[in-house]
Short mmCIF file of C-alpha atoms and ligand atoms in Angstrom, two decimals:
data_model
loop_
_atom_site.label_atom_id
_atom_site.label_comp_id
_atom_site.label_asym_id
_atom_site.label_seq_id
_atom_site.Cartn_x
_atom_site.Cartn_y
_atom_site.Cartn_z
CA MET A 1 30.49 44.61 -5.55
CA HIS A 2 33.73 45.61 -7.25
CA ASN A 3 36.04 42.88 -8.45
CA VAL A 4 38.75 43.96 -6.01
CA GLU A 5 36.65 42.75 -3.11
CA PHE A 6 36.67 39.18 -4.35
CA ALA A 7 39.34 36.85 -3.08
CA ASP A 8 42.23 35.54 -5.20
CA ILE A 9 42.10 31.95 -4.01
CA ALA A 10 40.34 29.64 -1.57
CA VAL A 11 42.15 27.05 0.50
CA VAL A 12 40.22 24.05 1.79
CA GLY A 13 41.75 22.25 4.77
CA LEU A 14 42.84 24.05 7.89
CA ALA A 15 45.32 21.59 9.36
CA VAL A 16 48.98 22.56 9.67
CA MET A 17 49.73 22.86 5.94
CA GLY A 18 46.57 24.70 4.92
CA GLN A 19 46.74 27.30 7.68
CA ASN A 20 50.38 28.09 7.01
CA LEU A 21 49.97 28.33 3.25
CA ILE A 22 47.05 30.73 3.74
CA LEU A 23 49.12 32.94 6.05
CA ASN A 24 51.96 32.85 3.52
CA MET A 25 49.60 33.90 0.71
CA ASN A 26 48.21 36.66 2.89
CA ASP A 27 51.75 37.94 3.59
CA HIS A 28 52.26 38.23 -0.16
CA GLY A 29 49.19 40.40 -0.62
CA PHE A 30 46.72 37.78 -1.82
CA LYS A 31 43.23 37.69 -0.43
CA VAL A 32 42.39 34.15 0.69
CA VAL A 33 39.14 32.43 1.64
CA ALA A 34 39.61 29.72 4.27
CA PHE A 35 37.33 26.71 4.43
CA ASN A 36 37.34 23.38 6.27
CA ARG A 37 35.00 20.38 6.56
CA THR A 38 34.68 21.01 10.28
CA THR A 39 33.65 24.64 9.99
CA SER A 40 34.35 25.46 13.64
CA LYS A 41 38.03 25.32 12.63
CA VAL A 42 37.42 28.24 10.26
CA ASP A 43 36.21 30.41 13.14
CA GLU A 44 39.06 29.26 15.36
CA PHE A 45 41.57 30.11 12.63
CA LEU A 46 40.08 33.56 12.06
CA GLN A 47 40.07 34.31 15.78
CA ASN A 48 43.60 33.10 16.38
CA ASN A 49 46.37 32.71 13.77
CA ALA A 50 44.53 34.70 11.10
CA LYS A 51 43.45 37.50 13.40
CA GLY A 52 44.19 40.96 12.00
CA THR A 53 44.88 39.65 8.49
CA ASN A 54 42.99 40.07 5.22
CA ILE A 55 41.89 36.41 5.32
CA VAL A 56 38.15 35.69 5.14
CA GLY A 57 36.29 32.55 6.15
CA ALA A 58 33.52 30.54 4.54
CA ASN A 59 30.92 28.34 6.18
CA SER A 60 29.99 26.27 3.12
CA ILE A 61 31.31 25.43 -0.33
CA GLU A 62 28.76 27.80 -1.90
CA ASP A 63 29.79 30.59 0.47
CA MET A 64 33.46 29.97 -0.34
CA LEU A 65 32.90 30.04 -4.11
CA SER A 66 30.75 33.18 -3.94
CA LYS A 67 33.72 35.05 -2.45
CA LEU A 68 36.14 34.25 -5.26
CA LYS A 69 37.25 36.11 -8.39
CA LYS A 70 36.71 34.31 -11.69
CA PRO A 71 38.13 31.99 -12.80
CA ARG A 72 37.78 30.65 -9.31
CA ARG A 73 40.84 29.01 -7.79
CA VAL A 74 40.26 26.43 -5.07
CA MET A 75 43.24 24.77 -3.44
CA LEU A 76 42.71 21.54 -1.51
CA MET A 77 45.08 20.96 1.42
CA VAL A 78 43.30 17.92 2.79
CA LYS A 79 44.23 14.35 3.54
CA ALA A 80 45.35 12.62 0.35
CA GLY A 81 43.23 9.84 -1.16
CA GLU A 82 39.44 9.58 -1.18
CA VAL A 83 38.96 12.89 0.62
CA VAL A 84 40.27 14.70 -2.47
CA ASP A 85 37.75 12.91 -4.70
CA GLN A 86 34.97 13.71 -2.24
CA PHE A 87 35.85 17.40 -2.31
CA ILE A 88 36.07 17.42 -6.10
CA ASP A 89 32.60 15.83 -6.28
CA ALA A 90 31.23 18.37 -3.83
CA LEU A 91 32.75 21.30 -5.74
CA LEU A 92 31.79 20.23 -9.25
CA PRO A 93 28.08 21.16 -9.27
CA HIS A 94 29.02 24.70 -8.25
CA LEU A 95 31.91 25.34 -10.64
CA ASP A 96 31.90 27.03 -14.04
CA GLN A 97 33.98 26.16 -17.10
CA GLY A 98 37.52 27.42 -16.64
CA ASP A 99 37.48 27.33 -12.81
CA ILE A 100 40.55 25.72 -11.29
CA ILE A 101 40.90 23.05 -8.63
CA ILE A 102 44.40 22.67 -7.19
CA ASP A 103 45.37 19.65 -5.10
CA GLY A 104 48.34 20.53 -2.90
CA GLY A 105 48.28 17.31 -0.86
CA ASN A 106 50.57 14.32 -1.15
CA SER A 107 48.44 12.62 -3.77
CA ASN A 108 49.57 9.60 -5.72
CA PHE A 109 50.41 10.81 -9.22
CA ASN A 110 48.21 8.10 -10.75
CA ASP A 111 45.21 9.62 -8.93
CA THR A 112 46.20 13.03 -10.24
CA GLU A 113 46.42 11.69 -13.82
CA ARG A 114 42.92 10.24 -13.42
CA ARG A 115 41.51 13.47 -11.97
CA VAL A 116 43.10 15.59 -14.70
CA ASN A 117 41.54 13.38 -17.38
CA ASN A 118 38.10 13.34 -15.76
CA LEU A 119 37.96 17.06 -15.15
CA GLN A 120 39.32 17.95 -18.58
CA GLN A 121 36.21 16.35 -20.05
CA LYS A 122 34.06 18.54 -17.81
CA GLY A 123 35.86 21.78 -18.75
CA ILE A 124 37.27 22.23 -15.25
CA ASN A 125 40.97 22.97 -14.87
CA TYR A 126 42.95 20.79 -12.51
CA LEU A 127 46.44 21.10 -11.08
CA GLY A 128 48.29 18.61 -8.89
CA VAL A 129 50.95 20.50 -6.96
CA GLY A 130 53.62 18.79 -4.88
CA VAL A 131 54.25 20.80 -1.72
CA SER A 132 57.33 20.20 0.41
CA GLY A 133 58.89 21.85 3.40
CA GLY A 134 56.47 20.91 6.17
CA GLU A 135 54.96 23.53 8.42
CA GLU A 136 57.81 26.03 8.22
CA GLY A 137 58.07 25.73 4.46
CA ALA A 138 54.34 26.27 4.03
CA ARG A 139 54.51 29.37 6.23
CA PHE A 140 57.64 31.03 4.86
CA GLY A 141 58.35 29.49 1.48
CA PRO A 142 57.77 25.91 0.38
CA SER A 143 59.13 24.09 -2.62
CA LEU A 144 56.20 23.78 -5.01
CA MET A 145 56.05 21.31 -7.89
CA PRO A 146 53.04 22.16 -10.07
CA GLY A 147 51.69 19.90 -12.77
CA GLY A 148 48.38 19.20 -14.47
CA MET A 149 46.56 21.19 -17.11
CA THR A 150 49.08 23.52 -18.65
CA GLU A 151 46.40 26.10 -19.53
CA ALA A 152 45.64 26.61 -15.80
CA TRP A 153 49.23 27.36 -14.85
CA ASP A 154 49.16 30.97 -16.08
CA SER A 155 46.25 31.69 -13.73
CA VAL A 156 48.02 30.55 -10.58
CA LYS A 157 51.68 31.07 -11.42
CA HIS A 158 51.89 34.55 -9.85
CA ILE A 159 50.48 33.28 -6.54
CA PHE A 160 52.61 30.14 -6.30
CA GLN A 161 55.84 31.73 -7.40
CA ALA A 162 55.29 34.56 -4.91
CA ILE A 163 54.80 32.25 -1.92
CA ALA A 164 57.47 29.69 -2.87
CA ALA A 165 60.97 29.54 -1.42
CA LYS A 166 63.61 31.54 -3.30
CA THR A 167 67.22 30.76 -4.06
CA LEU A 168 69.93 33.26 -3.15
CA LYS A 169 69.68 34.51 -6.72
CA GLY A 170 65.97 35.16 -6.18
CA GLU A 171 64.70 32.32 -8.38
CA ALA A 172 61.39 30.80 -7.23
CA CYS A 173 61.52 27.15 -6.19
CA CYS A 174 58.35 26.65 -8.18
CA GLN A 175 58.48 26.05 -11.93
CA TRP A 176 56.04 24.34 -14.24
CA VAL A 177 56.75 20.59 -14.10
CA GLY A 178 54.50 19.12 -16.76
CA SER A 179 51.10 17.81 -17.72
CA GLY A 180 48.92 15.21 -15.95
CA GLY A 181 50.40 13.87 -12.74
CA ALA A 182 53.94 15.21 -13.41
CA GLY A 183 53.96 17.54 -10.38
CA HIS A 184 52.95 14.83 -7.96
CA PHE A 185 55.36 12.38 -9.63
CA VAL A 186 58.29 14.73 -9.05
CA LYS A 187 57.12 15.27 -5.46
CA MET A 188 57.04 11.48 -5.03
CA VAL A 189 60.63 11.17 -6.28
CA HIS A 190 61.60 14.04 -3.97
CA ASN A 191 60.21 12.06 -1.05
CA GLY A 192 61.98 8.90 -2.23
CA ILE A 193 65.27 10.79 -2.38
CA GLU A 194 64.50 12.14 1.08
CA TYR A 195 64.22 8.52 2.32
CA GLY A 196 67.63 7.81 0.74
CA ASP A 197 69.34 10.89 2.20
CA MET A 198 67.99 10.09 5.68
CA GLN A 199 68.99 6.42 5.51
CA LEU A 200 72.54 7.31 4.39
CA ILE A 201 72.95 9.68 7.32
CA CYS A 202 71.64 6.97 9.67
CA GLU A 203 74.15 4.44 8.32
CA ALA A 204 77.01 6.88 8.84
CA TYR A 205 75.73 7.48 12.39
CA HIS A 206 75.56 3.75 13.09
CA PHE A 207 79.15 3.31 11.92
CA MET A 208 80.40 6.29 13.91
CA ARG A 209 78.58 5.20 17.04
CA GLN A 210 79.41 1.47 16.94
CA VAL A 211 82.75 1.22 15.16
CA LEU A 212 84.31 4.55 16.03
CA GLY A 213 82.65 4.79 19.46
CA MET A 214 81.81 8.46 19.04
CA SER A 215 79.75 10.39 21.62
CA ASN A 216 76.70 12.48 20.79
CA ARG A 217 78.74 15.62 21.20
CA GLU A 218 81.34 14.32 18.73
CA LEU A 219 78.60 13.25 16.33
CA SER A 220 77.03 16.69 16.50
CA ASP A 221 80.40 18.35 15.87
CA THR A 222 81.15 16.04 12.95
CA PHE A 223 77.81 16.57 11.24
CA GLY A 224 78.18 20.28 11.94
CA ARG A 225 81.57 20.26 10.20
CA TRP A 226 80.22 18.27 7.28
CA ASN A 227 77.54 20.89 6.93
CA GLN A 228 80.33 23.31 5.99
CA THR A 229 81.37 21.07 3.07
CA ASN A 230 79.63 20.09 -0.16
CA LEU A 231 77.31 17.94 2.01
CA ASN A 232 75.74 21.19 3.26
CA SER A 233 72.03 20.47 3.54
CA TYR A 234 69.00 20.82 5.76
CA LEU A 235 69.09 17.14 6.78
CA ILE A 236 72.78 17.25 7.80
CA GLU A 237 72.09 20.48 9.70
CA ILE A 238 69.16 19.08 11.68
CA THR A 239 71.13 15.89 12.36
CA ALA A 240 73.88 17.98 13.99
CA ASN A 241 71.21 19.69 16.09
CA ILE A 242 69.54 16.39 17.07
CA PHE A 243 72.80 15.02 18.52
CA ASN A 244 73.13 18.14 20.60
CA PHE A 245 69.60 18.15 21.93
CA THR A 246 69.02 17.30 25.59
CA ASP A 247 66.12 17.66 28.00
CA GLU A 248 65.83 16.89 31.71
CA HIS A 249 66.25 13.14 30.95
CA GLY A 250 69.35 13.51 28.79
CA TYR A 251 69.84 13.08 25.04
CA VAL A 252 66.44 12.70 23.40
CA VAL A 253 67.83 10.76 20.42
CA ASP A 254 69.09 7.99 22.71
CA ARG A 255 65.68 7.18 24.13
CA ILE A 256 63.80 7.12 20.82
CA LEU A 257 62.69 3.60 19.84
CA ASP A 258 64.51 2.36 16.73
CA THR A 259 61.43 1.60 14.62
CA ALA A 260 60.86 3.89 11.65
CA GLY A 261 57.48 5.09 10.48
CA GLN A 262 56.48 6.10 6.98
CA LYS A 263 53.58 7.49 5.02
CA GLY A 264 54.23 5.54 1.83
CA THR A 265 55.75 7.95 -0.68
CA GLY A 266 59.14 6.19 -0.58
CA LYS A 267 57.34 2.92 -1.24
CA TRP A 268 55.52 4.50 -4.19
CA THR A 269 58.88 5.59 -5.64
CA ALA A 270 60.28 2.07 -5.33
CA ILE A 271 57.13 0.50 -6.82
CA ASN A 272 57.23 2.93 -9.69
CA ALA A 273 60.90 2.18 -10.32
CA LEU A 274 60.08 -1.53 -10.52
CA GLU A 275 57.22 -0.82 -12.89
CA LEU A 276 59.32 1.40 -15.15
CA GLY A 277 62.33 -0.93 -15.05
CA GLU A 278 64.70 1.57 -13.46
CA PRO A 279 67.32 0.39 -10.93
CA VAL A 280 66.47 2.77 -8.09
CA SER A 281 68.10 0.48 -5.57
CA LEU A 282 69.18 3.00 -2.97
CA ILE A 283 65.68 4.36 -2.36
CA ALA A 284 64.23 0.83 -2.40
CA GLU A 285 66.81 -0.27 0.20
CA SER A 286 65.92 2.77 2.29
CA VAL A 287 62.27 1.71 2.29
CA PHE A 288 63.26 -1.86 3.22
CA ALA A 289 65.50 -0.49 5.98
CA ARG A 290 62.44 1.17 7.52
CA TYR A 291 60.51 -2.10 7.24
CA ILE A 292 63.26 -4.10 8.92
CA SER A 293 63.55 -1.48 11.66
CA ALA A 294 59.82 -1.88 12.31
CA GLN A 295 60.33 -5.61 12.99
CA LYS A 296 61.71 -4.85 16.42
CA SER A 297 60.58 -7.96 18.25
CA ALA A 298 61.81 -10.32 15.52
CA ARG A 299 65.15 -8.48 15.47
CA THR A 300 65.43 -8.71 19.23
CA HIS A 301 64.76 -12.44 19.07
CA ALA A 302 67.25 -12.89 16.23
CA GLU A 303 69.93 -11.12 18.25
CA THR A 304 69.40 -13.52 21.13
CA ILE A 305 69.84 -16.45 18.71
CA TYR A 306 72.90 -15.16 16.87
CA GLY A 307 74.41 -13.08 19.64
CA GLU A 308 75.16 -9.42 19.94
CA LYS A 309 77.75 -8.23 17.46
CA GLU A 310 81.14 -7.48 18.87
CA HIS A 311 81.87 -4.02 17.77
CA LYS A 312 85.53 -3.27 17.51
CA THR A 313 86.30 0.28 18.17
CA ILE A 314 88.73 1.85 15.82
CA GLU A 315 89.99 5.32 16.40
CA ALA A 316 87.84 8.12 15.02
CA SER A 317 90.78 9.46 13.04
CA SER A 318 90.48 12.34 10.63
CA GLU A 319 91.23 9.85 7.81
CA ILE A 320 88.28 7.59 8.58
CA LEU A 321 85.95 10.53 9.13
CA HIS A 322 87.09 11.91 5.80
CA ASP A 323 86.29 8.52 4.21
CA LEU A 324 82.83 8.58 5.78
CA GLN A 325 82.15 12.07 4.52
CA GLN A 326 83.26 11.04 1.04
CA THR A 327 81.07 7.93 1.30
CA LEU A 328 78.02 10.05 2.02
CA LEU A 329 78.83 12.27 -0.92
CA PHE A 330 79.38 9.32 -3.26
CA ALA A 331 76.16 7.57 -2.18
CA LYS A 332 74.20 10.80 -2.48
CA ILE A 333 75.38 11.23 -6.05
CA ILE A 334 74.29 7.66 -6.82
CA SER A 335 70.90 8.18 -5.17
CA TYR A 336 70.19 11.34 -7.20
CA THR A 337 71.51 9.63 -10.32
CA GLN A 338 68.97 6.86 -9.79
CA GLY A 339 66.16 9.31 -8.99
CA TYR A 340 66.90 11.23 -12.18
CA MET A 341 67.01 7.99 -14.19
CA LEU A 342 63.50 7.27 -12.90
CA MET A 343 62.24 10.74 -13.81
CA GLN A 344 63.84 10.55 -17.25
CA GLN A 345 62.12 7.25 -17.96
CA ALA A 346 58.77 8.46 -16.57
CA SER A 347 59.04 11.59 -18.68
CA LYS A 348 59.41 9.44 -21.80
CA VAL A 349 56.59 7.08 -20.89
CA HIS A 350 54.14 9.84 -19.90
CA ASN A 351 55.28 12.41 -22.46
CA TRP A 352 56.01 15.02 -19.81
CA SER A 353 59.13 16.78 -21.20
CA LEU A 354 60.45 17.27 -17.67
CA ASN A 355 63.02 20.01 -17.23
CA TYR A 356 65.69 18.43 -15.02
CA GLY A 357 67.53 21.64 -14.22
CA ASP A 358 64.27 23.23 -13.05
CA ILE A 359 63.55 20.23 -10.85
CA ALA A 360 66.91 20.68 -9.11
CA LEU A 361 66.07 24.38 -8.75
CA MET A 362 62.69 23.57 -7.15
CA TRP A 363 64.43 21.32 -4.60
CA ARG A 364 67.23 23.80 -3.94
CA GLU A 365 65.34 25.63 -1.15
CA GLY A 366 62.15 25.24 0.86
CA CYS A 367 62.01 21.45 0.94
CA ILE A 368 63.43 18.72 3.15
CA ILE A 369 66.17 17.68 0.67
CA ARG A 370 67.37 21.25 0.08
CA SER A 371 71.13 21.37 -0.31
CA VAL A 372 73.97 23.13 -2.11
CA PHE A 373 74.50 19.85 -3.98
CA LEU A 374 71.33 20.54 -5.99
CA GLU A 375 72.98 23.63 -7.48
CA LYS A 376 75.51 21.33 -9.14
CA ILE A 377 72.75 19.14 -10.55
CA LYS A 378 71.06 22.21 -11.94
CA ALA A 379 74.38 23.35 -13.44
CA ALA A 380 74.91 19.92 -15.04
CA PHE A 381 71.49 19.97 -16.75
CA ASP A 382 71.74 23.66 -17.63
CA HIS A 383 75.08 22.93 -19.28
CA ASN A 384 73.64 19.95 -21.14
CA PRO A 385 69.82 19.64 -21.07
CA GLN A 386 70.16 16.32 -22.93
CA LEU A 387 72.50 14.87 -20.27
CA GLU A 388 71.74 11.16 -20.37
CA ASN A 389 72.97 10.37 -16.90
CA LEU A 390 74.29 12.43 -14.00
CA LEU A 391 77.36 10.18 -13.82
CA PHE A 392 78.34 11.35 -17.32
CA ASP A 393 78.72 14.95 -16.14
CA ASP A 394 82.35 16.02 -15.64
CA TYR A 395 81.80 17.61 -12.23
CA PHE A 396 80.11 14.51 -10.81
CA LYS A 397 82.66 12.26 -12.49
CA GLY A 398 85.37 14.15 -10.59
CA LEU A 399 83.57 13.72 -7.25
CA ILE A 400 82.97 10.02 -7.87
CA GLN A 401 86.61 9.40 -8.77
CA GLN A 402 87.78 11.32 -5.73
CA SER A 403 85.49 9.40 -3.32
CA LEU A 404 85.64 5.87 -4.74
CA SER A 405 88.42 4.47 -2.56
CA SER A 406 86.79 5.97 0.55
CA VAL A 407 83.45 4.31 -0.11
CA ARG A 408 85.11 0.95 -0.77
CA ASN A 409 86.99 1.27 2.52
CA ILE A 410 83.88 2.18 4.55
CA ALA A 411 81.64 -0.44 2.91
CA ALA A 412 84.28 -3.13 3.54
CA LYS A 413 84.70 -2.07 7.18
CA GLY A 414 80.92 -1.95 7.63
CA ILE A 415 80.62 -5.54 6.43
CA THR A 416 83.60 -6.68 8.51
CA PHE A 417 82.22 -5.12 11.69
CA GLY A 418 78.60 -6.17 11.08
CA ILE A 419 77.20 -2.70 10.55
CA PRO A 420 74.19 -2.87 8.23
CA MET A 421 74.68 -0.42 5.37
CA PRO A 422 71.97 -1.28 2.86
CA ALA A 423 71.97 2.13 1.19
CA ILE A 424 75.75 2.62 1.08
CA THR A 425 76.36 -0.87 -0.28
CA ALA A 426 73.50 -0.40 -2.77
CA ALA A 427 75.31 2.70 -3.99
CA ILE A 428 78.65 1.00 -4.57
CA SER A 429 76.99 -2.08 -6.11
CA PHE A 430 75.01 0.10 -8.48
CA PHE A 431 78.12 2.01 -9.44
CA ASP A 432 80.11 -1.17 -10.06
CA SER A 433 77.29 -2.65 -12.17
CA PHE A 434 76.57 0.50 -14.10
CA THR A 435 80.22 1.06 -14.96
CA THR A 436 80.89 -2.54 -16.04
CA LYS A 437 80.67 -3.21 -19.74
CA ARG A 438 80.29 -6.98 -19.41
CA LEU A 439 78.13 -8.26 -16.55
CA PRO A 440 77.44 -11.93 -15.80
CA ALA A 441 73.99 -11.71 -17.39
CA ASN A 442 75.28 -13.90 -20.24
CA LEU A 443 75.09 -16.81 -17.79
CA LEU A 444 71.65 -15.69 -16.66
CA GLN A 445 70.43 -15.73 -20.25
CA ALA A 446 71.94 -19.18 -20.72
CA GLN A 447 70.07 -20.42 -17.65
CA ARG A 448 66.82 -18.93 -18.92
CA ASP A 449 67.30 -20.50 -22.30
CA TYR A 450 68.27 -23.83 -20.69
CA PHE A 451 65.17 -24.20 -18.53
CA GLY A 452 62.63 -22.20 -20.45
CA ALA A 453 63.86 -21.85 -24.06
CA HIS A 454 63.71 -18.07 -23.51
CA THR A 455 66.41 -17.45 -26.17
CA TYR A 456 69.37 -15.06 -26.02
CA GLU A 457 71.16 -12.51 -28.17
CA GLU A 458 74.79 -13.06 -29.19
CA VAL A 459 77.81 -10.85 -28.64
CA ASN A 460 78.82 -10.36 -32.25
CA LYS A 461 75.39 -10.46 -33.85
CA PRO A 462 72.96 -7.57 -34.40
CA ARG A 463 70.72 -6.69 -31.44
CA GLY A 464 67.21 -8.08 -31.80
CA GLU A 465 68.28 -11.42 -33.27
CA PHE A 466 67.41 -14.19 -30.84
CA TYR A 467 68.98 -17.67 -30.63
CA HIS A 468 68.10 -20.84 -28.82
CA THR A 469 70.38 -23.73 -27.93
CA ASP A 470 69.24 -27.29 -27.41
CA TRP A 471 71.09 -27.60 -24.07
CA ILE A 472 69.87 -31.10 -23.17
CA GLY A 473 69.85 -32.71 -26.61
CA SER A 474 66.08 -32.93 -26.83
CA ASN A 475 66.24 -32.12 -30.56
CA SER A 476 63.49 -29.57 -29.97
CA ASN A 477 63.66 -26.34 -31.95
CA VAL A 478 60.73 -24.76 -30.15
CA SER A 479 61.63 -21.58 -28.31
CA SER A 480 59.58 -19.41 -26.01
CA THR A 481 58.75 -15.79 -26.76
CA SER A 482 61.84 -13.60 -26.46
CA TYR A 483 61.57 -10.96 -23.81
CA THR A 484 63.98 -8.10 -23.53
CA ASP A 485 62.66 -6.60 -20.32
P1 LIG B 1 46.05 16.28 7.12
O1 LIG B 1 46.68 15.40 6.12
O2 LIG B 1 46.07 15.88 8.55
O3 LIG B 1 44.53 16.55 6.68
C1 LIG B 1 43.71 17.35 7.47
C2 LIG B 1 42.62 17.96 6.64
O4 LIG B 1 41.90 16.95 5.94
C3 LIG B 1 41.62 18.68 7.53
O5 LIG B 1 41.16 19.82 6.83
C4 LIG B 1 40.52 17.64 7.68
O6 LIG B 1 39.25 18.21 7.95
C5 LIG B 1 40.51 17.06 6.29
N1 LIG B 1 39.83 15.77 6.24
C6 LIG B 1 40.14 14.58 6.77
BR1 LIG B 1 41.63 14.24 7.79
N2 LIG B 1 39.26 13.62 6.51
C7 LIG B 1 38.31 14.24 5.79
C8 LIG B 1 37.11 13.79 5.21
N3 LIG B 1 36.75 12.51 5.30
N4 LIG B 1 36.37 14.68 4.53
C9 LIG B 1 36.76 15.95 4.43
N5 LIG B 1 37.89 16.45 4.96
C10 LIG B 1 38.66 15.60 5.63
O7 LIG B 1 46.64 17.78 7.04
P2 LIG B 1 48.10 18.34 6.72
O8 LIG B 1 49.14 17.65 7.53
O9 LIG B 1 47.98 19.82 6.82
O10 LIG B 1 48.35 17.92 5.21
C11 LIG B 1 47.52 18.34 4.15
C12 LIG B 1 48.00 17.68 2.87
O11 LIG B 1 49.34 18.12 2.61
C13 LIG B 1 48.10 16.15 2.96
O12 LIG B 1 47.81 15.59 1.71
C14 LIG B 1 49.53 15.90 3.31
O13 LIG B 1 49.97 14.62 2.90
C15 LIG B 1 50.22 17.01 2.53
N6 LIG B 1 51.51 17.42 3.07
C16 LIG B 1 51.74 17.47 4.39
C17 LIG B 1 52.97 17.88 4.88
C18 LIG B 1 53.22 17.97 6.34
O14 LIG B 1 54.39 18.23 6.73
N7 LIG B 1 52.22 17.81 7.21
C19 LIG B 1 53.99 18.24 3.97
C20 LIG B 1 53.71 18.21 2.60
C21 LIG B 1 52.48 17.79 2.15
P3 LIG B 1 38.68 18.22 9.46
O15 LIG B 1 39.38 19.34 10.14
O16 LIG B 1 37.24 18.46 9.27
O17 LIG B 1 39.00 16.88 10.06
#
C-alpha cells in the first residue's frame, strides 16, 4: 500500500463532538478513521452523516491503528475521567514510540499532567486539547487549546489549525498553550469565565424583570441592542434570541425551572483558585449561584417564612439601562481580570510560559465566550506581554473609570430591592479591595496574633520581619510559626 492511502488521524468516540470533529476534518481534506466502543455506531455513522465522505471506519483498536500513517495520531473524544485512562491502556500495547494520543475531552488538567508524565516515560506522545464550541463549533470551527508534549505539537498543528475557528483576520483560534496539562487548564478557566458571563447576564435579567418590569420582548430588544455595543458576544446574542423564542405554549424561557445544572468545570476553576491563592471571586460566586438555585425546595420554604419580596418597579429609562449595560461591562472586565490572574499564577507554579494574548485569540471565535471584548484583551497583552494585571492596561482603565458610577448605582439598587447579584457585587467588592492601598487586614493580623501568637509585620519595617505582642500580659515570648499565605 502507498502511504497516501493511510489515514491522517483516528478519532475515538462517536457522540456529538467526535462525529462533528471528524466531519470537520474531512471537510479540510484530512482522511479520518472513526472508531467507537460500541462499534455499531461506526456503521451507523458511515451510513448516515459520513455517507459519501472520505471517512473510513474501524471495528477494533488494531484495525483502527493499522489504517493510520506513522506517527499514528489517535484523538479521544470520549467521556472524561476513567474512560480516557481505559482507552490509553487499551491503546498502549499496540502503539510504537513517537505515536501520539490526543485527549480532546473535558479532562481535569491534573489528570492530563499525570497522563503526560506516565506516557513520556513510555515514549508515547500525549496531548491534552481543550475543545470548546459545542456541536456547531466542532462541526464548523471550534476553539482549540492544545497542551502536553511540545514535541508532538508539530505533528498535529496543521490538522488542528485547519479545523479551528478563524478570526476575521484569518488567525486560527488554536495556538500552542504549553506543556503538561496547560491546554486543559486554559479550557477549565474558559469554562469558569463562561459561568461568570452567564451569571452576570442572568443577574441583569433578574433586575430588568423584577425592578424594571420589562417584558420578554423588551428584554430581547435590549440584549439585541447591547449586542451592537462592546458587549457584543455569542452569549448576549443567544440571550436576545431566547427572550424572543415562543412555541405553542408561549415563551419557553418562562416555563423553565429555575434550577441550574453543571458539569463541574466552574467548580474546578474555583477550587484551583483557592488552591493557588487567587481571588477569583466572581467565578466562585457564579458556581455558588448555581448551587443555591438547585436548592429549590429550601428556597421555596424560605420564601414562605420571610415573605415574597416586594419588587418596586422603576421606569426602564434609557439611563438605568445604560447603567446596567455599563455594569455588565465592568463586571466582565473584573471576571476576565480574575481569570487571567489565575492563569498567570498557574503559569508560574507549573512553569508553562502561557501566552496571554494567544489565549484571548483562541477564545475570540469558535467557543461559548467568544466576543469582541477578547480582541481588546489580546491587544493589551500584545502591547505589553509582561502586563501584570488587566486593570493596569490603559484601555481597560478607561472602561472601568467610565462604568464605575453605573455599577455602584445598580449594585445599590439591587441590594435595596432584594435582587440577588452575587457576581455583580463580587465584581465591585473585588475592585474596591484591589484598588485600596490599606485594607483592614491589620486588625485581622492583630486578632491572629492575639489568639494564636501568629505574629505580624509592621508598616514601617522591612517585609519578612515578624513581631509578636503580648496582648494579655502573659509575659510569654513564644510565637507561632509566621505564615504569609
Ligand atoms: P460524551 O461525553 O457523551 O461521551 C460519549 C463517548 O464516550 C461515546 O463514544 C461513548 O461510547 C464513550 N464512552 C462512555 Br459514555 N463510557 C465509556 C466507557 N466506559 N468505555 C468506553 N467508552 C465510553 O460525548 P460528547 O458529548 O461528544 O463529548 C466528548 C468529550 O468532549 C467529553 O469529554 C466532553 O466533556 C467533551 N466536550 C463536550 C462538549 C459538548 O458540547 N458536548 C463540548 C466540549 C467538550 P459508547 O457509544 O460506546 O457509549
